[in-house]
Amino acid sequence: MKRLIFATGNVNKMLEIKEILGELPVEILSMKEAGIEADIEENGSTFEENALIKAKEICKLAGEMVLADDSGLEIDYLNGEPGIYSARYMGEDTSYSIKNKNLMDRLAGVPDEQRTARFVCAIAAAFPDGRSFVVRGTIEGMIGYEERGKNGFGYDPIFYLPEKGVSTAELSSEEKNSISHRGNALRKMRELLEHEELL
Ligand code: ITT
C-alpha cells in the first residue's frame, strides 16, 4: 500500500485527518510515526503559503508524498484575528481556556450580527518530483458568549453554529468532520489526488 505522511505535530488534527481520509487505499502516517522530527518555521502570510511550506519541507526530508494542514480562526470584528497566528495567539503554551476567554472579552458588548467568524483550513500536498497542490475549506459560524462542549480542540468551545444552536465542541467527531473546514478541505484534496491519479 502507498504511504502518505501528514506533516503535523498536532495530535487532534491527526485524529480528524485519519477519520476523514480513513477509507483511502493509502497508509496514513503522522511525522512521528514516519520517524521524522522537524520544527518548521511557518513564515508565510497566508494559510495556503504555510501549508505549502510545511508539506514541501517535510517532503524533502521524507522523499515521499506529504500532506500538510494550516488552519485557524478568523473573527471578522477583530479584522480576521487570530488568523494564521491561531496556534501562536497569546503564546503556544497558553491554555485554550485562557485564549478563548480573552477572545470573548475582546468581543464584550458586540451584538450577535457582528460576531461572525470562520474556521479556515488549507491542505497542501507535495511530491518528490517537485509537484505541489493546495486547497482551502471553510466553515462559517459566530463567537459565542461562553465555552460550551468538550469535544474537538482549540477554539471549538467558542465557535458556534447558529443554525444548529451548538458549538463545534458539542458535535461528535463524525458530525464535525462532515461539515468542518478540515473535512471540506480534505475531501477537496482527496478528489484532486484521485483525479490526478496520484493515489
Ligand atoms: P501543526 O503546524 O503541527 O500542524 P498547529 O497546531 O501549530 O500544528 P496550525 O499552525 O495550523 O497548527 O494552527 C492551527 C490552530 O488553529 C490550532 O492550534 C487551533 O488553535 C486552531 N484550529 C484549527 N483548526 C481547528 C479546529 O478544527 N477546531 C478548533 N481550533 C482549530
XYZ file of N, CA and C and ligand atoms in Angstrom:
628
model
N 0.843 -1.194 0.000
C 0.000 0.000 0.000
C 0.884 1.253 0.000
N 0.452 2.292 -0.761
C 1.180 3.562 -0.773
C 1.133 4.212 0.587
N 2.166 5.013 0.900
C 2.202 5.715 2.175
C 1.931 7.198 1.963
N 1.295 7.796 2.932
C 1.044 9.229 2.881
C 1.414 9.782 4.252
N 2.401 10.688 4.278
C 2.816 11.264 5.558
C 2.082 12.581 5.753
N 1.491 12.765 6.923
C 0.817 14.023 7.205
C 1.699 14.866 8.121
N 2.130 16.030 7.613
C 3.114 16.861 8.316
C 2.440 17.716 9.378
N 2.081 17.107 10.489
C 1.562 17.889 11.615
C 2.067 17.318 12.923
N 2.274 18.214 13.887
C 2.636 17.771 15.222
C 1.417 17.846 16.146
N 0.261 18.226 15.582
C -0.956 18.413 16.379
C -1.756 17.100 16.381
N -1.798 16.444 17.550
C -2.426 15.112 17.614
C -3.931 15.166 17.344
N -4.565 16.284 17.721
C -6.010 16.394 17.483
C -6.321 16.491 15.996
N -5.494 17.276 15.283
C -5.656 17.346 13.823
C -5.489 15.961 13.222
N -4.446 15.278 13.693
C -4.114 13.960 13.123
C -5.297 12.989 13.282
N -5.966 13.038 14.445
C -7.132 12.163 14.664
C -8.211 12.453 13.624
N -8.494 13.754 13.408
C -9.541 14.126 12.445
C -9.135 13.683 11.041
N -7.870 13.886 10.710
C -7.383 13.552 9.371
C -7.505 12.050 9.110
N -7.132 11.244 10.101
C -7.220 9.778 9.916
C -8.675 9.344 9.761
N -9.580 10.013 10.502
C -11.002 9.657 10.358
C -11.513 10.010 8.965
N -11.111 11.201 8.474
C -11.677 11.676 7.205
C -11.057 10.953 6.000
N -9.759 10.672 6.064
C -9.107 10.018 4.917
C -9.034 8.502 5.097
N -9.660 8.024 6.187
C -9.530 6.620 6.583
C -9.799 5.608 5.493
N -10.798 5.883 4.627
C -11.177 4.842 3.662
C -10.303 4.834 2.402
N -9.338 5.752 2.331
C -8.465 5.770 1.137
C -7.518 4.571 1.140
N -7.142 4.107 -0.048
C -6.236 2.947 -0.113
C -4.772 3.347 0.102
N -4.516 4.120 1.153
C -3.143 4.517 1.488
C -2.949 4.376 2.990
N -1.681 4.171 3.371
C -1.367 4.120 4.800
C -1.036 5.536 5.244
N -1.803 6.066 6.200
C -1.602 7.459 6.624
C -0.755 7.480 7.896
N 0.379 8.182 7.824
C 1.304 8.218 8.951
C 1.496 9.650 9.431
N 1.580 9.837 10.738
C 1.982 11.145 11.255
C 3.495 11.253 11.070
N 4.044 12.462 11.240
C 5.510 12.612 11.123
C 6.205 11.716 12.138
N 5.620 11.690 13.351
C 6.204 10.890 14.417
C 6.236 9.411 14.001
N 5.108 8.935 13.457
C 5.041 7.528 13.035
C 6.023 7.241 11.903
N 6.311 8.288 11.093
C 7.252 8.103 9.982
C 8.695 8.322 10.445
N 8.871 8.647 11.735
C 10.217 8.834 12.285
C 10.861 10.151 11.863
N 10.023 11.144 11.553
C 10.566 12.446 11.127
C 10.340 13.470 12.225
N 11.417 14.170 12.578
C 11.289 15.235 13.563
C 11.731 16.520 12.927
N 10.901 17.534 12.962
C 11.289 18.814 12.372
C 10.418 19.900 12.945
N 11.018 21.055 13.160
C 10.247 22.194 13.624
C 10.328 23.230 12.507
N 9.256 23.340 11.770
C 9.305 24.192 10.587
C 8.785 25.585 10.899
N 9.521 26.587 10.415
C 9.094 27.962 10.647
C 7.972 28.299 9.667
N 6.799 28.611 10.231
C 5.658 28.946 9.364
C 5.698 30.440 9.096
N 6.526 30.843 8.085
C 6.699 32.279 7.879
C 5.960 32.806 6.656
N 4.969 32.071 6.188
C 4.145 32.556 5.083
C 3.131 33.576 5.577
N 2.459 34.245 4.633
C 1.489 35.258 5.055
C 0.045 34.827 4.798
N -0.142 33.579 4.333
C -1.500 33.046 4.161
C -1.506 31.593 4.651
N -2.719 31.055 4.869
C -2.840 29.644 5.256
C -2.236 28.761 4.156
N -2.503 29.134 2.899
C -2.017 28.323 1.772
C -0.488 28.285 1.754
N 0.145 29.481 1.925
C 1.615 29.526 1.902
C 2.195 28.656 3.011
N 1.625 28.762 4.215
C 2.157 27.984 5.339
C 1.966 26.483 5.134
N 0.817 26.089 4.595
C 0.597 24.653 4.352
C 1.607 24.142 3.329
N 1.872 24.951 2.286
C 2.841 24.535 1.263
C 4.254 24.459 1.841
N 4.614 25.423 2.698
C 5.949 25.407 3.325
C 6.131 24.098 4.100
N 5.115 23.747 4.926
C 5.223 22.531 5.752
C 5.298 21.286 4.865
N 4.411 21.197 3.880
C 4.376 19.987 3.042
C 5.691 19.830 2.276
N 6.199 20.929 1.685
C 7.411 20.826 0.852
C 8.631 20.480 1.694
N 8.758 21.120 2.868
C 9.950 20.852 3.692
C 9.969 19.410 4.180
N 8.830 18.902 4.603
C 8.806 17.519 5.094
C 8.972 16.550 3.930
N 8.451 16.915 2.765
C 8.626 16.067 1.581
C 10.106 15.929 1.246
N 10.862 17.032 1.363
C 12.312 16.980 1.102
C 12.990 16.002 2.055
N 12.581 16.034 3.330
C 13.191 15.144 4.331
C 12.754 13.702 4.135
N 11.489 13.506 3.769
C 10.932 12.149 3.720
C 11.189 11.457 2.385
N 11.256 12.248 1.320
C 11.435 11.651 -0.013
C 10.193 10.925 -0.499
N 9.047 11.227 0.064
C 7.791 10.637 -0.408
C 6.644 11.638 -0.247
N 5.466 11.250 -0.750
C 4.308 12.153 -0.736
C 3.969 12.647 0.672
N 3.791 13.967 0.804
C 3.472 14.549 2.110
C 2.289 15.517 1.986
N 1.381 15.445 2.943
C 0.286 16.413 3.051
C 0.499 17.243 4.313
N 0.048 18.509 4.288
C 0.127 19.345 5.487
C -1.120 20.209 5.590
N -1.458 20.560 6.818
C -2.635 21.389 7.109
C -2.167 22.676 7.757
N -2.658 23.817 7.309
C -2.513 25.047 8.090
C -3.908 25.609 8.274
N -4.264 25.878 9.508
C -5.650 26.240 9.769
C -5.725 27.284 10.868
N -6.916 27.839 11.052
C -7.087 28.823 12.109
C -8.467 29.437 12.092
N -8.653 30.346 13.050
C -9.943 31.001 13.274
C -9.834 32.461 12.852
N -10.767 32.917 12.005
C -10.816 34.334 11.602
C -12.059 34.967 12.200
N -11.868 36.009 13.024
C -13.013 36.712 13.633
C -13.162 38.058 12.923
N -14.314 38.270 12.299
C -14.486 39.467 11.466
C -14.333 40.761 12.266
N -14.941 40.799 13.476
C -14.883 42.026 14.286
C -13.435 42.377 14.657
N -12.565 41.372 14.719
C -11.147 41.592 15.067
C -10.280 41.612 13.798
N -10.888 42.011 12.694
C -10.159 42.109 11.414
C -9.439 40.820 11.034
N -10.076 39.693 11.325
C -9.513 38.411 10.900
C -8.579 37.760 11.904
N -8.354 38.408 13.051
C -7.525 37.781 14.097
C -8.249 36.575 14.703
N -7.574 35.604 15.245
C -6.125 35.386 15.251
C -5.586 34.844 13.920
N -6.421 34.407 13.013
C -5.990 34.059 11.655
C -4.831 33.080 11.611
N -3.810 33.415 10.810
C -2.683 32.465 10.668
C -1.875 32.348 11.964
N -2.179 33.231 12.932
C -1.471 33.152 14.216
C -2.283 32.390 15.266
N -3.294 31.628 14.847
C -4.196 30.981 15.804
C -3.471 30.109 16.825
N -2.477 29.326 16.392
C -1.768 28.456 17.341
C -0.864 29.300 18.244
N -0.318 30.393 17.688
C 0.646 31.222 18.428
C -0.027 32.322 19.244
N -1.340 32.529 19.083
C -2.049 33.620 19.755
C -1.868 33.540 21.272
N -1.395 34.586 21.892
C -1.104 34.675 23.340
C -0.021 33.677 23.772
N 0.707 33.108 22.826
C 1.770 32.144 23.158
C 1.295 30.716 22.984
N 2.166 29.883 22.362
C 1.827 28.474 22.069
C 1.443 27.699 23.324
N 2.053 28.077 24.482
C 1.838 27.280 25.691
C 0.666 27.776 26.541
N 0.030 28.844 26.105
C -1.121 29.362 26.857
C -2.318 28.433 26.635
N -3.063 28.150 27.690
C -4.173 27.193 27.553
C -5.280 27.805 26.705
N -6.058 26.928 26.067
C -7.162 27.421 25.240
C -8.278 28.008 26.075
N -8.403 27.635 27.360
C -9.452 28.290 28.148
C -9.095 29.767 28.306
N -7.802 30.072 28.446
C -7.376 31.487 28.561
C -7.523 32.199 27.212
N -7.096 31.542 26.129
C -7.206 32.179 24.807
C -8.683 32.436 24.457
N -9.532 31.444 24.737
C -10.948 31.571 24.396
C -11.605 32.676 25.210
N -11.252 32.749 26.500
C -11.834 33.793 27.360
C -11.386 35.160 26.858
N -10.094 35.271 26.490
C -9.579 36.551 26.000
C -10.325 37.007 24.741
N -10.570 36.078 23.833
C -11.276 36.469 22.595
C -12.712 36.904 22.917
N -13.376 36.173 23.836
C -14.744 36.577 24.203
C -14.724 37.943 24.894
N -13.700 38.204 25.731
C -13.588 39.522 26.385
C -13.427 40.629 25.345
N -12.656 40.351 24.299
C -12.446 41.379 23.264
C -13.736 41.641 22.478
N -14.687 40.721 22.597
C -15.972 40.903 21.897
C -17.090 41.304 22.869
N -16.696 41.686 24.089
C -17.718 42.047 25.090
C -18.582 43.181 24.535
N -19.892 43.016 24.642
C -20.813 44.061 24.190
C -21.068 44.078 22.694
N -20.383 43.215 21.954
C -20.573 43.175 20.496
C -21.799 42.297 20.197
N -22.762 42.830 19.438
C -24.005 42.067 19.208
C -23.802 40.880 18.259
N -24.759 39.949 18.324
C -24.708 38.706 17.533
C -24.266 38.928 16.093
N -24.915 39.897 15.413
C -24.675 40.036 13.974
C -23.249 40.479 13.644
N -22.505 40.976 14.652
C -21.105 41.369 14.397
C -20.110 40.361 14.965
N -20.603 39.192 15.394
C -19.714 38.186 15.998
C -19.357 37.079 15.002
N -19.532 37.350 13.728
C -19.293 36.331 12.703
C -17.811 35.926 12.640
N -17.599 34.658 12.335
C -16.237 34.106 12.311
C -16.233 32.881 11.416
N -15.047 32.445 11.062
C -14.958 31.199 10.297
C -13.668 30.462 10.658
N -13.739 29.145 10.578
C -12.524 28.343 10.601
C -12.083 28.158 9.151
N -10.781 28.290 8.930
C -10.207 28.107 7.594
C -9.167 26.997 7.674
N -9.110 26.171 6.643
C -8.089 25.117 6.600
C -7.534 25.028 5.185
N -6.226 25.193 5.056
C -5.560 24.938 3.772
C -4.839 23.601 3.898
N -5.040 22.750 2.908
C -4.320 21.471 2.870
C -3.423 21.491 1.642
N -2.136 21.226 1.856
C -1.189 21.189 0.741
C -0.660 19.773 0.565
N -0.349 19.430 -0.681
C 0.299 18.148 -0.982
C 1.601 18.441 -1.714
N 2.665 17.744 -1.349
C 3.960 17.922 -2.039
C 4.511 16.557 -2.416
N 5.100 16.496 -3.621
C 5.625 15.250 -4.163
C 7.124 15.379 -4.426
N 7.854 14.255 -4.329
C 9.311 14.308 -4.518
C 9.714 14.850 -5.890
N 8.834 14.740 -6.912
C 9.195 15.277 -8.233
C 8.993 16.792 -8.322
N 8.622 17.427 -7.214
C 8.502 18.889 -7.192
C 7.080 19.400 -7.356
N 6.146 18.514 -7.725
C 4.767 18.989 -7.877
C 4.142 19.301 -6.514
N 3.276 20.307 -6.494
C 2.559 20.586 -5.248
C 1.180 21.136 -5.579
N 0.257 20.963 -4.641
C -1.136 21.382 -4.803
C -1.609 21.940 -3.466
N -2.580 22.865 -3.524
C -3.146 23.357 -2.261
C -4.631 23.655 -2.452
N -5.427 23.316 -1.442
C -6.877 23.576 -1.477
C -7.282 24.210 -0.150
N -8.472 24.861 -0.147
C -8.968 25.524 1.065
C -10.385 25.070 1.393
N -10.650 24.848 2.684
C -12.010 24.571 3.150
C -12.348 25.547 4.274
N -13.622 25.912 4.401
C -14.024 26.835 5.471
C -15.324 26.352 6.113
N -15.610 26.876 7.302
C -16.932 26.707 7.916
C -17.272 28.027 8.596
N -18.486 28.531 8.337
C -18.906 29.821 8.885
C -19.634 29.609 10.217
N -19.420 30.543 11.154
C -20.111 30.466 12.434
C -20.040 31.794 13.147
N -20.183 31.770 14.478
C -20.057 33.006 15.258
C -19.431 32.708 16.613
N -18.846 33.750 17.209
C -18.214 33.580 18.521
C -19.297 33.697 19.592
N -19.360 32.683 20.452
C -20.396 32.633 21.483
C -20.044 33.490 22.682
N -20.879 33.345 23.736
C -20.718 34.151 24.951
C -20.145 33.327 26.098
N -20.029 32.031 25.887
C -19.431 31.145 26.901
C -18.859 29.918 26.183
N -17.916 29.234 26.860
C -17.375 27.998 26.281
C -18.402 26.897 26.467
N -18.620 26.142 25.411
C -19.552 25.006 25.532
C -18.997 23.791 24.807
N -19.141 22.611 25.455
C -18.749 21.357 24.814
C -17.345 20.917 25.170
N -17.137 19.599 25.087
C -15.847 19.009 25.498
C -15.144 18.306 24.337
N -15.810 18.251 23.176
C -15.184 17.541 22.043
C -14.288 18.503 21.265
N -13.627 17.962 20.242
C -12.785 18.824 19.405
C -11.569 19.313 20.157
N -11.091 20.516 19.802
C -9.895 21.076 20.436
C -9.862 22.588 20.181
N -8.811 23.226 20.674
C -8.549 24.637 20.357
C -9.744 25.549 20.606
N -10.153 26.237 19.558
C -11.209 27.238 19.680
C -12.616 26.653 19.524
N -12.747 25.347 19.403
C -14.074 24.743 19.201
C -15.123 25.183 20.242
N -14.771 25.277 21.555
C -15.829 25.593 22.527
C -16.469 26.979 22.362
N -15.809 27.914 21.643
C -16.433 29.245 21.472
C -16.937 29.469 20.054
N -16.777 28.453 19.187
C -17.208 28.601 17.783
C -18.589 27.967 17.636
N -19.602 28.820 17.479
C -21.000 28.354 17.437
C -21.532 28.292 16.019
N -22.399 27.329 15.828
C -23.116 27.216 14.558
C -24.537 27.673 14.839
N -24.872 28.933 14.524
C -26.175 29.481 14.946
C -27.347 28.628 14.476
N -27.258 28.078 13.256
C -28.410 27.313 12.741
C -28.613 26.000 13.500
N -27.561 25.489 14.165
C -27.697 24.260 14.961
C -27.821 24.563 16.450
N -27.439 25.786 16.860
C -27.509 26.162 18.272
C -26.497 25.440 19.149
N -25.387 25.016 18.568
C -24.336 24.333 19.351
C -22.963 24.867 18.932
N -21.964 24.604 19.790
C -20.578 24.899 19.402
C -20.016 23.657 18.710
N -18.916 23.845 17.980
C -18.324 22.674 17.308
C -17.715 21.701 18.327
N -17.558 22.156 19.591
C -17.088 21.232 20.629
C -18.225 20.368 21.163
N -19.456 20.663 20.744
C -20.609 19.843 21.163
C -20.986 18.825 20.097
N -20.290 18.854 18.967
C -20.587 17.893 17.895
C -19.780 16.629 18.112
N -20.288 15.487 17.636
C -19.468 14.275 17.623
C -18.395 14.476 16.551
N -17.347 13.643 16.583
C -16.298 13.826 15.574
C -16.854 13.600 14.176
N -17.802 12.656 14.020
C -18.389 12.410 12.688
C -19.137 13.648 12.211
N -19.930 14.243 13.143
C -20.703 15.440 12.763
C -19.761 16.583 12.393
N -18.717 16.783 13.209
C -17.781 17.892 12.922
C -17.093 17.649 11.580
N -16.570 16.437 11.382
C -15.833 16.152 10.141
C -16.699 16.328 8.896
N -18.016 16.094 9.033
C -18.872 16.149 7.841
C -19.109 17.581 7.374
N -18.868 18.570 8.252
C -19.123 19.963 7.846
C -17.934 20.888 8.051
N -16.857 20.413 8.679
C -15.793 21.333 9.113
C -14.917 21.804 7.964
N -14.187 22.880 8.242
C -13.154 23.409 7.339
C -12.174 22.301 6.933
N -11.736 21.503 7.922
C -10.744 20.442 7.643
C -11.382 19.332 6.813
N -12.622 18.967 7.173
C -13.329 17.949 6.396
C -13.496 18.402 4.953
N -13.931 19.661 4.788
C -14.164 20.169 3.429
C -12.861 20.221 2.632
N -11.779 20.696 3.255
C -10.504 20.795 2.541
C -9.968 19.394 2.205
N -10.084 18.470 3.157
C -9.552 17.118 2.906
C -10.336 16.405 1.804
N -11.664 16.635 1.773
C -12.445 15.999 0.690
C -12.048 16.587 -0.667
N -11.788 17.916 -0.709
C -11.334 18.523 -1.977
C -9.975 17.938 -2.382
N -9.081 17.805 -1.393
C -7.747 17.278 -1.708
C -7.846 15.827 -2.179
N -8.720 15.056 -1.541
C -8.887 13.656 -1.942
C -9.354 13.586 -3.398
N -10.339 14.429 -3.763
C -10.820 14.448 -5.155
C -9.713 14.816 -6.108
N -8.918 15.831 -5.729
C -7.826 16.291 -6.587
C -6.797 15.173 -6.799
N -6.420 14.506 -5.721
C -5.409 13.444 -5.822
C -5.936 12.275 -6.652
N -7.239 11.972 -6.470
C -7.817 10.865 -7.248
C -7.904 11.254 -8.722
N -8.318 12.503 -8.987
C -8.450 12.998 -10.353
C -7.097 12.986 -11.071
N -6.051 13.392 -10.344
C -4.690 13.439 -10.929
C -4.022 12.063 -10.897
N -4.752 11.086 -10.421
C -4.233 9.701 -10.295
C -2.940 9.629 -9.511
N -2.921 10.373 -8.393
C -1.703 10.431 -7.563
C -1.780 9.492 -6.364
N -2.914 8.780 -6.251
C -3.020 7.873 -5.098
C -2.845 6.433 -5.522
P 0.957 21.845 13.017
O 1.514 23.154 12.482
O 1.997 20.933 13.565
O 0.029 21.168 12.042
P -0.516 23.583 14.829
O -1.493 23.327 15.952
O 0.635 24.528 15.113
O 0.016 22.167 14.297
P -1.583 25.451 12.863
O -0.354 26.271 12.765
O -2.310 25.092 11.595
O -1.344 24.064 13.594
O -2.595 26.190 13.829
C -3.911 25.822 13.863
C -4.559 26.377 15.116
O -5.860 26.875 14.748
C -4.807 25.264 16.111
O -3.728 25.113 17.001
C -6.095 25.752 16.773
O -5.796 26.737 17.728
C -6.842 26.425 15.639
N -7.700 25.446 14.952
C -7.504 24.902 13.709
N -8.462 24.004 13.422
C -9.267 23.975 14.490
C -10.421 23.224 14.809
O -10.891 22.303 13.986
N -11.001 23.439 15.979
C -10.530 24.335 16.844
N -9.425 25.069 16.651
C -8.802 24.899 15.475
